[in-house]
Amino acid sequence: MRHAPIAPDLFADNRRRLAELLLPNAVAVVNANDVLPTNADGSLPLHPNADLFYLSGIEQEESILVLAPHSAEEKHREILFLREPNEHLKTWEGHKLSKDEATAVSGVKTVKWLSDFPTIFHQLMCEAEHVYLNSNEHARSTREVQTRDERFVRDCRRRYPLHQYHRLARLLHRLRLVKSPAELDLLKQAIDITDSGFRRVLSFVRPGVNECEVEAEFIHEFTRRRAKFAYTPIVAGGANACVLHYIANDQPCHDGDLLLLDVGASYANYNADLTRTIPVGGRFTPRQRAVYDAVLRVMRASIAGAVVGKVNRQWRREAQAMMNDELLQLGFLKEEDLTKPYDPDEPPCRKYFMHGLGHPLGLDVHDVGSPHEPFAPGWVITVEPGIYIPEEGFGIRIENDVLITETGPVDLMAGIPVEADEIEALMARAK
Ligand code: GLY
Ligand code: MN
Ligand code: MN
């Protein structure tokens, strides 16, 4: 791993909080993600399983965490099962965790090799009544490729059909939504690295550079800071910004165009999610500036409106009402667009602002959690309004990450340049 070691208390606290939610006589199991194949003998780098990391800090393939908090055998209450290191693995793949190292990372005292799993798991199942298994229950997850956790669910239910099975994901979602101080420290590091990448890009962008060169500036900064891309970055000049999931990043940037940058760093698996829109030539046109300031006003007001107890739908409707007014002032909408009846889920602004206002953020970029739950202290969400005008060849989105607290929202990206004047000044200084 590239990140600095993390105190294992973070993971031990998470296991303790999960154990408090389990029914008596329960076993819970979380598996690592698969190393996904590509072509021929190729594979993608392992993407650590967020739940396994949350509960153990372990980022090694094939690992299994088993929790049996009520087991009569104290040493079986938390067990990590790992690949057994050997000379062959050492030669071809390098270092694998020893038992002591896994304990130091996770705080789990009992670490076994995977070959011990069938016997110990059988013993635990003979004791247990309730079994909590993991699954990807993100509302927008794709279901095409079976995960290691899903294969485990299938096999476990076949072998032990008479236990009572439960969805671990529901409990983990509830816990993961609320960030602890240690998690917030890691998120802030990801945000700080993202800030550095953005400032580097502000002094790099000029007419003629290709979007991919801008992407390269970000990854240079992220990699040297021991981070990686949190998601495939969007570096979209001109009308490319109107393609919401544009990732080709292969076009030259033209003077007079805007460049939309939706790029975040992932540090220690915690993700930042930033969007800034900057003028390629260093100056916004009056038209671009008017739209930019409208988006910025909606972002600022939406940050202020991200208060405890509000649900996402209400929050989004408030932003849409502001956006309707801004679009009216800008001349994109007419009075009658707003006075004739419309479906509140399809307000007139959706022609220009057609995506959501924000999402929970954490170990996943679109983090787990129900969209219908009211905001609560400790949540981190993004706030990302935008206006997209393909006919005029530009799209503007601005996105900050915000912590919800009892005393009001805290903008975790308040220090990242966002005022049009500030962006212009920083770009001018670089010239
Ligand atoms: N970068 C993904 C998003 O903004 O939701
Ligand atoms: Mn986002
Ligand atoms: Mn984003």
mmCIF file with all atom_site columns, C-alpha atoms in Angstrom, residues 177-180 184 187-188 191 303 306 376-383 400-413:
data_model
loop_
_atom_site.group_PDB
_atom_site.id
_atom_site.type_symbol
_atom_site.label_atom_id
_atom_site.label_alt_id
_atom_site.label_comp_id
_atom_site.label_asym_id
_atom_site.label_entity_id
_atom_site.label_seq_id
_atom_site.pdbx_PDB_ins_code
_atom_site.Cartn_x
_atom_site.Cartn_y
_atom_site.Cartn_z
_atom_site.occupancy
_atom_site.B_iso_or_equiv
_atom_site.pdbx_formal_charge
_atom_site.auth_seq_id
_atom_site.auth_comp_id
_atom_site.auth_asym_id
_atom_site.auth_atom_id
_atom_site.pdbx_PDB_model_num
ATOM 1  C CA . LEU A 1 177 ? -22.660 6.967  6.052  1.00 0.00 ? 177 LEU A CA 1
ATOM 2  C CA . VAL A 1 178 ? -21.451 8.542  9.303  1.00 0.00 ? 178 VAL A CA 1
ATOM 3  C CA . LYS A 1 179 ? -17.755 9.372  9.112  1.00 0.00 ? 179 LYS A CA 1
ATOM 4  C CA . SER A 1 180 ? -15.596 9.148  12.230 1.00 0.00 ? 180 SER A CA 1
ATOM 5  C CA . LEU A 1 184 ? -12.524 12.550 8.048  1.00 0.00 ? 184 LEU A CA 1
ATOM 6  C CA . LEU A 1 187 ? -10.926 12.261 3.399  1.00 0.00 ? 187 LEU A CA 1
ATOM 7  C CA . LYS A 1 188 ? -9.311  15.631 4.057  1.00 0.00 ? 188 LYS A CA 1
ATOM 8  C CA . ILE A 1 191 ? -9.173  16.607 -0.721 1.00 0.00 ? 191 ILE A CA 1
ATOM 9  C CA . ILE A 1 303 ? -24.186 23.946 0.663  1.00 0.00 ? 303 ILE A CA 1
ATOM 10 C CA . ALA A 1 306 ? -27.400 20.848 3.511  1.00 0.00 ? 306 ALA A CA 1
ATOM 11 C CA . ALA A 1 376 ? -27.356 13.311 9.692  1.00 0.00 ? 376 ALA A CA 1
ATOM 12 C CA . PRO A 1 377 ? -24.248 14.627 11.459 1.00 0.00 ? 377 PRO A CA 1
ATOM 13 C CA . GLY A 1 378 ? -21.090 12.970 10.134 1.00 0.00 ? 378 GLY A CA 1
ATOM 14 C CA . TRP A 1 379 ? -22.325 12.461 6.580  1.00 0.00 ? 379 TRP A CA 1
ATOM 15 C CA . VAL A 1 380 ? -20.112 13.747 3.786  1.00 0.00 ? 380 VAL A CA 1
ATOM 16 C CA . ILE A 1 381 ? -21.947 14.652 0.598  1.00 0.00 ? 381 ILE A CA 1
ATOM 17 C CA . THR A 1 382 ? -21.089 16.325 -2.668 1.00 0.00 ? 382 THR A CA 1
ATOM 18 C CA . VAL A 1 383 ? -22.851 19.459 -3.892 1.00 0.00 ? 383 VAL A CA 1
ATOM 19 C CA . ASN A 1 400 ? -17.534 20.647 -3.521 1.00 0.00 ? 400 ASN A CA 1
ATOM 20 C CA . ASP A 1 401 ? -17.526 18.060 -0.726 1.00 0.00 ? 401 ASP A CA 1
ATOM 21 C CA . VAL A 1 402 ? -19.395 18.979 2.427  1.00 0.00 ? 402 VAL A CA 1
ATOM 22 C CA . LEU A 1 403 ? -19.551 17.592 5.968  1.00 0.00 ? 403 LEU A CA 1
ATOM 23 C CA . ILE A 1 404 ? -22.957 17.707 7.665  1.00 0.00 ? 404 ILE A CA 1
ATOM 24 C CA . THR A 1 405 ? -22.749 18.660 11.332 1.00 0.00 ? 405 THR A CA 1
ATOM 25 C CA . GLU A 1 406 ? -25.177 19.435 14.123 1.00 0.00 ? 406 GLU A CA 1
ATOM 26 C CA . THR A 1 407 ? -24.224 23.104 13.839 1.00 0.00 ? 407 THR A CA 1
ATOM 27 C CA . GLY A 1 408 ? -24.464 23.317 10.050 1.00 0.00 ? 408 GLY A CA 1
ATOM 28 C CA . PRO A 1 409 ? -22.636 22.261 6.896  1.00 0.00 ? 409 PRO A CA 1
ATOM 29 C CA . VAL A 1 410 ? -18.833 22.491 6.671  1.00 0.00 ? 410 VAL A CA 1
ATOM 30 C CA . ASP A 1 411 ? -17.432 22.985 3.171  1.00 0.00 ? 411 ASP A CA 1
ATOM 31 C CA . LEU A 1 412 ? -14.397 20.679 3.078  1.00 0.00 ? 412 LEU A CA 1
ATOM 32 C CA . MET A 1 413 ? -13.319 22.260 -0.230 1.00 0.00 ? 413 MET A CA 1
#
